[in-house]
Coordinates of C-alpha atoms and ligand atoms in Angstrom, one line a residue:
X1 CA 0.0 0.0 0.0
X2 CA 2.7 2.5 1.0
X3 CA 4.7 1.6 -2.1
X4 CA 1.6 2.2 -4.2
X5 CA 1.1 5.6 -2.7
X6 CA 4.7 6.6 -3.1
X7 CA 4.4 5.7 -6.8
X8 CA 1.3 7.8 -7.1
X9 CA 3.3 10.7 -5.7
X10 CA 6.2 10.0 -8.0
X11 CA 4.0 10.0 -11.1
X12 CA 2.1 13.1 -10.0
X13 CA 2.3 15.8 -12.7
X14 CA 1.5 18.5 -10.1
X15 CA 4.1 17.4 -7.6
X16 CA 6.4 20.2 -8.5
X17 CA 4.0 22.8 -7.2
X18 CA 4.3 21.7 -3.5
X19 CA 7.6 23.4 -3.0
X20 CA 6.1 26.7 -4.1
X21 CA 4.0 26.8 -0.9
X22 CA 5.0 27.5 2.6
X23 CA 3.2 24.7 4.5
X24 CA 4.8 24.0 7.9
X25 CA 6.9 20.8 8.1
X26 CA 4.9 17.8 9.3
X27 CA 1.5 19.3 8.7
X28 CA -1.2 17.8 6.4
X29 CA -3.2 20.9 5.5
X30 CA -6.7 20.0 4.5
X31 CA -8.2 23.4 5.2
X32 CA -7.3 25.2 2.0
X33 CA -11.1 25.4 1.4
X34 CA -11.2 27.9 4.3
X35 CA -7.8 29.6 4.1
X36 CA -5.2 28.6 1.5
X37 CA -1.6 28.5 2.6
X38 CA 0.9 31.2 1.5
X39 CA 2.8 30.8 -1.8
X40 CA 6.5 31.3 -1.0
X41 CA 6.6 34.1 -3.6
X42 CA 4.0 36.2 -1.7
X43 CA 6.3 37.6 1.0
X44 CA 9.0 38.8 -1.3
X45 CA 6.4 40.2 -3.7
X46 CA 4.8 42.3 -0.9
X47 CA 8.2 43.3 0.5
X48 CA 9.2 44.5 -3.0
X49 CA 5.9 46.4 -3.5
X50 CA 6.5 48.2 -0.2
X51 CA 10.2 49.0 -0.7
X52 CA 10.4 49.5 -4.5
X53 CA 6.9 50.7 -5.5
X54 CA 5.2 52.4 -2.6
X55 CA 8.5 53.3 -0.9
X56 CA 10.2 54.8 -3.9
X57 CA 7.3 56.2 -6.0
X58 CA 4.8 57.0 -3.3
X59 CA 1.6 58.3 -4.8
X60 CA 3.2 58.0 -8.3
X61 CA 2.8 54.2 -7.8
X62 CA -0.8 54.4 -8.8
X63 CA 0.2 55.1 -12.4
X64 CA 3.8 53.9 -12.6
X65 CA 3.0 50.5 -11.2
X66 CA -0.5 50.2 -12.6
X67 CA -2.1 49.9 -9.2
X68 CA -5.2 51.7 -10.4
X69 CA -5.7 49.0 -13.1
X70 CA -5.2 46.1 -10.7
X71 CA -8.8 45.3 -9.9
X72 CA -9.6 44.7 -13.6
X73 CA -6.1 43.3 -14.6
X74 CA -6.3 40.7 -11.8
X75 CA -10.0 40.2 -12.7
X76 CA -8.9 39.2 -16.2
X77 CA -6.6 36.6 -14.8
X78 CA -9.3 35.2 -12.5
X79 CA -11.6 35.2 -15.6
X80 CA -9.4 32.5 -17.1
X81 CA -10.1 30.2 -14.1
X82 CA -13.9 30.6 -14.2
X83 CA -14.8 30.6 -17.9
X84 CA -15.3 34.3 -18.2
X85 CA -14.0 36.8 -20.8
X86 CA -11.6 39.7 -20.3
X87 CA -13.6 42.7 -19.0
X88 CA -16.2 40.7 -17.1
X89 CA -14.5 40.2 -13.8
X90 CA -13.4 42.7 -11.2
X91 CA -11.5 42.2 -7.9
X92 CA -13.1 44.1 -5.1
X93 CA -14.3 44.2 -1.5
X94 CA -15.4 40.9 0.2
X95 CA -17.6 38.2 -1.2
X96 CA -20.4 39.4 1.1
X97 CA -20.2 43.0 -0.2
X98 CA -20.1 41.7 -3.8
X99 CA -23.2 39.6 -3.1
X100 CA -25.0 42.7 -1.9
X101 CA -24.0 44.7 -5.1
X102 CA -25.0 41.9 -7.5
X103 CA -28.3 41.1 -5.7
X104 CA -29.3 44.8 -5.6
X105 CA -28.4 45.1 -9.3
X106 CA -30.3 42.0 -10.2
X107 CA -33.5 43.1 -8.4
X108 CA -33.3 46.4 -10.2
X109 CA -33.2 44.4 -13.5
X110 CA -36.4 42.6 -12.6
X111 CA -38.4 45.4 -11.1
X112 CA -41.8 43.6 -11.5
X113 CA -40.6 40.6 -9.4
X114 CA -40.1 40.3 -5.7
X115 CA -38.5 37.0 -4.9
X116 CA -34.9 36.0 -4.2
X117 CA -34.6 32.2 -4.4
X118 CA -31.8 30.6 -2.5
X119 CA -30.9 27.4 -0.6
X120 CA -31.6 27.1 3.1
X121 CA -28.2 25.4 3.5
X122 CA -26.4 28.1 1.6
X123 CA -23.4 29.8 3.3
X124 CA -25.1 32.0 5.8
X125 CA -23.6 35.3 4.7
X126 CA -25.3 35.0 1.3
X127 CA -28.7 34.6 3.1
X128 CA -27.9 37.3 5.6
X129 CA -27.0 39.8 2.8
X130 CA -30.3 38.9 1.0
X131 CA -32.3 39.4 4.2
X132 CA -30.6 42.8 4.8
X133 CA -31.3 44.0 1.3
X134 CA -34.9 43.0 1.5
X135 CA -35.2 45.0 4.7
X136 CA -33.4 48.0 3.2
X137 CA -35.5 48.1 0.1
X138 CA -38.7 47.8 2.1
X139 CA -40.7 47.1 -1.1
X140 CA -42.2 43.7 -0.3
X141 CA -39.3 41.5 -1.5
X142 CA -39.0 38.0 -0.1
X143 CA -36.1 35.7 0.4
X144 CA -37.3 32.2 -0.5
X145 CA -34.6 29.8 0.9
X146 CA -35.6 26.2 0.2
X147 CA -34.1 22.8 0.4
X148 CA -31.8 21.9 -2.5
X149 CA -34.3 19.4 -4.0
X150 CA -37.0 22.1 -4.0
X151 CA -35.0 24.7 -5.9
X152 CA -36.4 24.0 -9.3
X153 CA -40.0 24.2 -8.0
X154 CA -39.3 27.4 -6.0
X155 CA -38.0 29.2 -9.1
X156 CA -41.3 30.4 -10.6
X157 CA -42.6 33.5 -12.3
X158 CA -42.2 35.6 -9.1
X159 CA -38.4 34.9 -9.0
X160 CA -36.2 37.9 -9.8
X161 CA -32.9 36.2 -9.0
X162 CA -31.6 32.8 -7.9
X163 CA -28.6 33.1 -5.6
X164 CA -26.7 29.9 -5.1
X165 CA -23.3 28.6 -4.0
X166 CA -22.1 26.0 -6.5
X167 CA -20.4 23.9 -3.9
X168 CA -22.0 23.5 -0.5
X169 CA -19.6 24.7 2.2
X170 CA -20.6 22.0 4.6
X171 CA -21.1 18.9 2.5
X172 CA -19.0 19.7 -0.6
X173 CA -22.1 18.8 -2.8
X174 CA -21.9 20.5 -6.2
X175 CA -24.9 21.9 -8.0
X176 CA -25.4 21.5 -11.7
X177 CA -24.7 25.2 -12.5
X178 CA -25.8 24.9 -16.1
X179 CA -29.1 23.1 -15.4
X180 CA -30.1 25.4 -12.6
X181 CA -29.2 28.4 -14.6
X182 CA -31.4 27.1 -17.5
X183 CA -34.2 26.5 -15.1
X184 CA -33.9 30.1 -13.7
X185 CA -33.8 31.6 -17.2
X186 CA -36.9 29.6 -18.2
X187 CA -38.7 31.2 -15.3
X188 CA -37.4 34.6 -16.4
X189 CA -35.0 34.9 -13.4
X190 CA -31.4 35.9 -13.2
X191 CA -28.7 33.9 -11.5
X192 CA -25.8 34.8 -9.1
X193 CA -23.4 31.9 -8.5
X194 CA -21.2 32.0 -5.5
X195 CA -17.9 30.4 -6.5
X196 CA -16.2 30.5 -3.1
X197 CA -15.5 26.8 -3.2
X198 CA -15.1 26.5 -6.9
X199 CA -12.7 29.1 -8.3
X200 CA -9.2 27.5 -8.3
X201 CA -10.6 24.2 -7.2
X202 CA -11.7 22.8 -10.5
X203 CA -12.6 24.1 -14.0
X204 CA -15.6 26.5 -13.9
X205 CA -17.3 27.6 -17.1
X206 CA -19.6 30.5 -16.5
X207 CA -20.1 31.1 -20.2
X208 CA -21.0 27.5 -20.9
X209 CA -23.6 27.7 -18.1
X210 CA -24.9 31.1 -19.4
X211 CA -24.5 32.5 -15.9
X212 CA -25.5 36.1 -15.4
X213 CA -23.5 37.0 -12.4
X214 CA -21.0 35.4 -10.0
X215 CA -19.0 36.2 -6.9
X216 CA -16.1 34.4 -5.3
X217 CA -13.5 34.4 -2.6
X218 CA -9.8 35.2 -2.8
X219 CA -8.5 33.5 0.4
X220 CA -9.7 29.9 -0.2
X221 CA -8.4 28.1 -3.3
X222 CA -6.9 31.2 -4.7
X223 CA -4.4 31.4 -1.8
X224 CA -4.6 35.2 -1.6
X225 CA -4.1 35.4 2.2
X226 CA -6.5 36.0 5.2
X227 CA -9.3 38.4 4.1
X228 CA -7.9 38.6 0.6
X229 CA -10.1 40.7 -1.8
X230 CA -13.0 38.9 -3.5
X231 CA -14.1 39.0 -7.1
X232 CA -17.3 39.5 -9.0
X233 CA -18.4 38.6 -12.5
X234 CA -20.9 40.5 -14.7
X235 CA -21.8 38.8 -18.0
X236 CA -21.0 41.3 -20.8
X237 CA -24.6 41.3 -21.9
X238 CA -25.7 42.8 -18.6
X239 CA -22.9 45.4 -18.3
X240 CA -24.8 48.3 -19.8
X241 CA -27.8 47.8 -17.5
X242 CA -25.8 46.8 -14.4
X243 CA -26.1 49.5 -11.7
X244 CA -24.2 49.0 -8.5
X245 CA -26.0 50.2 -5.4
X246 CA -22.6 51.3 -3.9
X247 CA -21.9 54.1 -6.3
X248 CA -18.4 55.0 -5.1
X249 CA -16.0 57.1 -7.0
X250 CA -13.9 54.3 -8.5
X251 CA -17.0 53.0 -10.2
X252 CA -17.4 56.4 -11.9
X253 CA -16.7 56.8 -15.6
X254 CA -14.1 59.5 -14.8
X255 CA -13.0 59.3 -11.1
X256 CA -10.4 62.0 -11.5
X257 CA -12.8 64.4 -13.2
X258 CA -14.3 64.9 -9.8
X259 CA -17.7 65.6 -11.2
X260 CA -20.5 66.3 -8.7
X261 CA -22.8 63.6 -10.2
X262 CA -22.4 59.8 -10.5
X263 CA -21.9 58.4 -14.0
X264 CA -21.0 54.7 -14.1
X265 CA -17.9 53.5 -16.0
X266 CA -18.7 51.6 -19.1
X267 CA -16.6 48.6 -18.1
X268 CA -17.0 46.2 -15.2
X269 CA -15.2 49.0 -13.3
X270 CA -18.7 50.2 -12.6
X271 CA -18.9 47.4 -10.0
X272 CA -16.0 49.0 -8.0
X273 CA -16.7 51.2 -5.1
X274 CA -13.7 52.7 -3.2
X275 CA -9.9 52.6 -3.4
X276 CA -8.6 49.0 -3.8
X277 CA -6.4 47.3 -1.2
X278 CA -3.3 47.2 -3.4
X279 CA -1.0 45.2 -1.1
X280 CA -3.7 42.6 -0.6
X281 CA -4.4 42.4 -4.3
X282 CA -0.7 41.9 -5.1
X283 CA -0.7 39.0 -2.7
X284 CA -3.8 37.6 -4.4
X285 CA -2.2 38.0 -7.7
X286 CA 0.7 35.7 -6.7
X287 CA -1.8 33.0 -5.7
X288 CA -3.7 33.4 -9.0
X289 CA -0.6 33.4 -11.1
X290 CA 0.5 30.1 -9.4
X291 CA -2.9 28.5 -10.2
X292 CA -2.7 29.7 -13.8
X293 CA 0.6 27.9 -14.2
X294 CA -1.1 24.6 -13.4
X295 CA -3.4 22.6 -15.7
X296 CA -6.8 23.0 -14.0
X297 CA -8.0 19.7 -15.5
X298 CA -5.1 18.0 -13.8
X299 CA -5.9 19.9 -10.6
X300 CA -9.4 18.4 -10.7
X301 CA -8.3 14.9 -11.6
X302 CA -5.9 14.9 -8.7
X303 CA -8.4 16.4 -6.2
X304 CA -10.8 13.5 -7.1
X305 CA -8.0 11.0 -6.7
X306 CA -6.9 12.4 -3.4
X307 CA -10.4 12.7 -1.9
X308 CA -11.3 9.2 -3.2
X309 CA -8.2 7.7 -1.6
X310 CA -9.1 9.4 1.7
X311 CA -12.8 8.4 1.5
X312 CA -12.1 4.8 0.7
X313 CA -9.4 4.5 3.4
X314 CA -11.6 6.1 6.1
X315 CA -14.6 4.0 5.1
X316 CA -12.5 0.8 5.2
X317 CA -11.2 1.5 8.7
X318 CA -14.4 3.2 10.1
X319 CA -17.3 1.8 8.1
X320 CA -19.8 3.2 10.7
X321 CA -18.7 6.8 10.2
X322 CA -21.3 8.8 8.3
X323 CA -20.2 10.3 5.0
X324 CA -21.7 13.8 4.8
X325 CA -20.7 14.3 1.1
X326 CA -21.9 12.7 -2.1
X327 CA -20.0 9.4 -2.6
X328 CA -19.8 10.2 -6.4
X329 CA -16.8 12.6 -6.8
X330 CA -18.5 14.1 -9.9
X331 CA -21.2 15.5 -7.6
X332 CA -18.8 17.2 -5.2
X333 CA -16.2 19.9 -5.1
X334 CA -12.7 19.3 -3.6
X335 CA -13.9 18.5 -0.2
X336 CA -15.0 15.4 1.7
X337 CA -17.0 15.7 4.9
X338 CA -17.9 13.2 7.6
X339 CA -20.4 13.7 10.3
X340 CA -19.7 12.8 13.9
X341 CA -21.6 13.9 17.1
X342 CA -18.2 14.9 18.6
X343 CA -16.9 16.3 15.3
X344 CA -15.5 19.4 16.9
X345 CA -13.4 17.4 19.4
X346 CA -12.3 15.0 16.8
X347 CA -11.2 17.8 14.5
X348 CA -9.2 19.3 17.4
X349 CA -7.5 16.0 18.2
X350 CA -6.6 15.6 14.5
X351 CA -5.1 19.1 14.5
X352 CA -3.0 18.2 17.6
X353 CA -1.6 15.4 15.5
X354 CA -0.8 17.7 12.5
X355 CA -3.8 16.9 10.3
X356 CA -5.6 20.2 9.9
X357 CA -9.2 20.0 8.8
X358 CA -12.1 22.0 10.2
X359 CA -15.5 21.7 11.7
X360 CA -18.9 23.2 10.8
X361 CA -21.8 23.1 13.2
X362 CA -23.6 21.0 14.0
X363 CA -21.5 17.9 13.4
X364 CA -19.5 18.1 10.2
X365 CA -15.8 17.6 9.9
X366 CA -14.5 19.0 6.6
X367 CA -11.4 17.9 4.7
X368 CA -10.4 19.9 1.7
X369 CA -8.1 18.5 -1.0
X370 CA -6.2 21.2 -2.7
X371 CA -3.9 19.4 -5.1
X372 CA -1.1 21.9 -5.6
X373 CA 0.4 21.3 -2.2
X374 CA -1.0 17.9 -1.1
X375 CA 0.5 14.6 -1.7
X376 CA -1.2 11.2 -1.9
X377 CA 0.9 10.3 1.2
X378 CA -0.8 13.2 3.0
X379 CA -4.3 11.9 2.1
X380 CA -3.3 8.4 3.4
X381 CA -1.8 9.8 6.6
X382 CA -4.9 12.0 7.2
X383 CA -7.2 8.9 6.8
X384 CA -5.0 6.8 9.1
X385 CA -4.8 9.5 11.7
X386 CA -8.6 10.0 11.7
X387 CA -9.1 6.2 12.1
X388 CA -6.6 6.2 15.0
X389 CA -8.2 9.2 16.7
X390 CA -11.6 7.5 16.5
X391 CA -10.4 4.1 17.6
X392 CA -8.4 5.3 20.6
X393 CA -11.0 8.1 21.5
X394 CA -8.0 10.5 21.5
X395 CA -10.6 13.2 21.0
X396 CA -12.2 12.6 24.4
X397 CA -10.4 15.2 26.4
X398 CA -11.7 18.5 27.8
X399 CA -9.2 20.6 25.9
X400 CA -10.5 19.4 22.6
X401 CA -14.1 20.3 23.5
X402 CA -13.7 24.0 24.2
X403 CA -14.8 25.9 21.1
X404 CA -12.5 28.6 19.8
X405 CA -13.9 31.8 18.2
X406 CA -13.1 30.5 14.7
X407 CA -13.8 26.8 14.1
Ligands
LIG1 C1 -16.1 31.7 2.5 C2 -17.4 32.1 1.8 C3 -17.8 33.4 1.7 C4 -17.0 34.5 2.4 O1 -17.5 35.7 2.4 P1 -16.6 36.9 2.9 O2 -17.4 38.1 2.7 O3 -15.4 37.0 2.1 O4 -16.2 36.7 4.3 C5 -19.0 33.7 1.1 N1 -19.7 32.7 0.5 C6 -19.4 31.4 0.6 C7 -20.2 30.4 0.0 C8 -18.2 31.1 1.3 O5 -17.9 29.8 1.4

């Protein structure tokens, strides 16, 4: 078995990427779906930006180093990962704020309709943002959050927009983006896809799915660093009618004309609001560039192989443990989840042994398989450590049961 796994690692076409990341020695990092690890090139890039760009050119850096163009330039790179065209993606703000902007713009495009359709088990911020917008508009809108199997039925003639996360954060289950978009369009509704667990994890094709809008996260599979800027996608056909509710000056057609009235930029820059966080964007660019070097089809193939190796090994040693993800890898993203009533303590015991996954209430242990820095040997070690922690009840200690602020 060990020899088999070593040979898988030796034959791995992505193996060379591992040394490009700073993952601490002895750690199996299965939480890149929550916070990707730093590429080794990030620290020198940021140090150089501070010393050579900001430090030497000061305010001239906005022009001389192209900082002002960074939200769209980096957006064009992310576009290649998500099946979008140049000029359709901007990097800005957080995923939550971008959800607000796109939801408000979508409702404005369907003024006669009042319903936002989403999934009850969607990532909460998406639902909270929708709730807040409904309250703010105060025009009788409704958030209709239903079970995944009821989505098609809930998307009727009242639906203005369908807001969904392609890969469920808890279970890793992946929606059929093209089919649900078709269903939404047949009902006359728009779609917003949250790609937080998709971008950089596997090939995404927004154009093939005819998606209207999308948002995504910079600090998960894009490895941009804690709180990295997020991105948003506006299909070119919607650009002329897309109106951001956050009409800040950098979304203006001529920010430096300092006109008294708002005129949106023609490009996707109209989705920007305030001054971009340049240092954070430069860090994100390093992560995105690294992903663009890899063949994303190979990334997907290896993530399936890693997660299947892990799943099969765990199921062999702990057949009673409940799989909380689809067994069919085609129906999930990069992540495998198992449910356990003491999932939090089990996760903490695993972390104490160097296997870093995470926990999502009420009982889900998540293990993300990001192929650029994980080896087959890591997947095997993670499975064996999980089996051992469960067999020996190593989790059954008070210090593993005290919940931290971030789980
Ligand atoms: C991680 C995640 C977010 C994060 O939102 P932020 O505003 O960047 O904190 C949003 N949506 C989903 C589905 C996520 O998984």
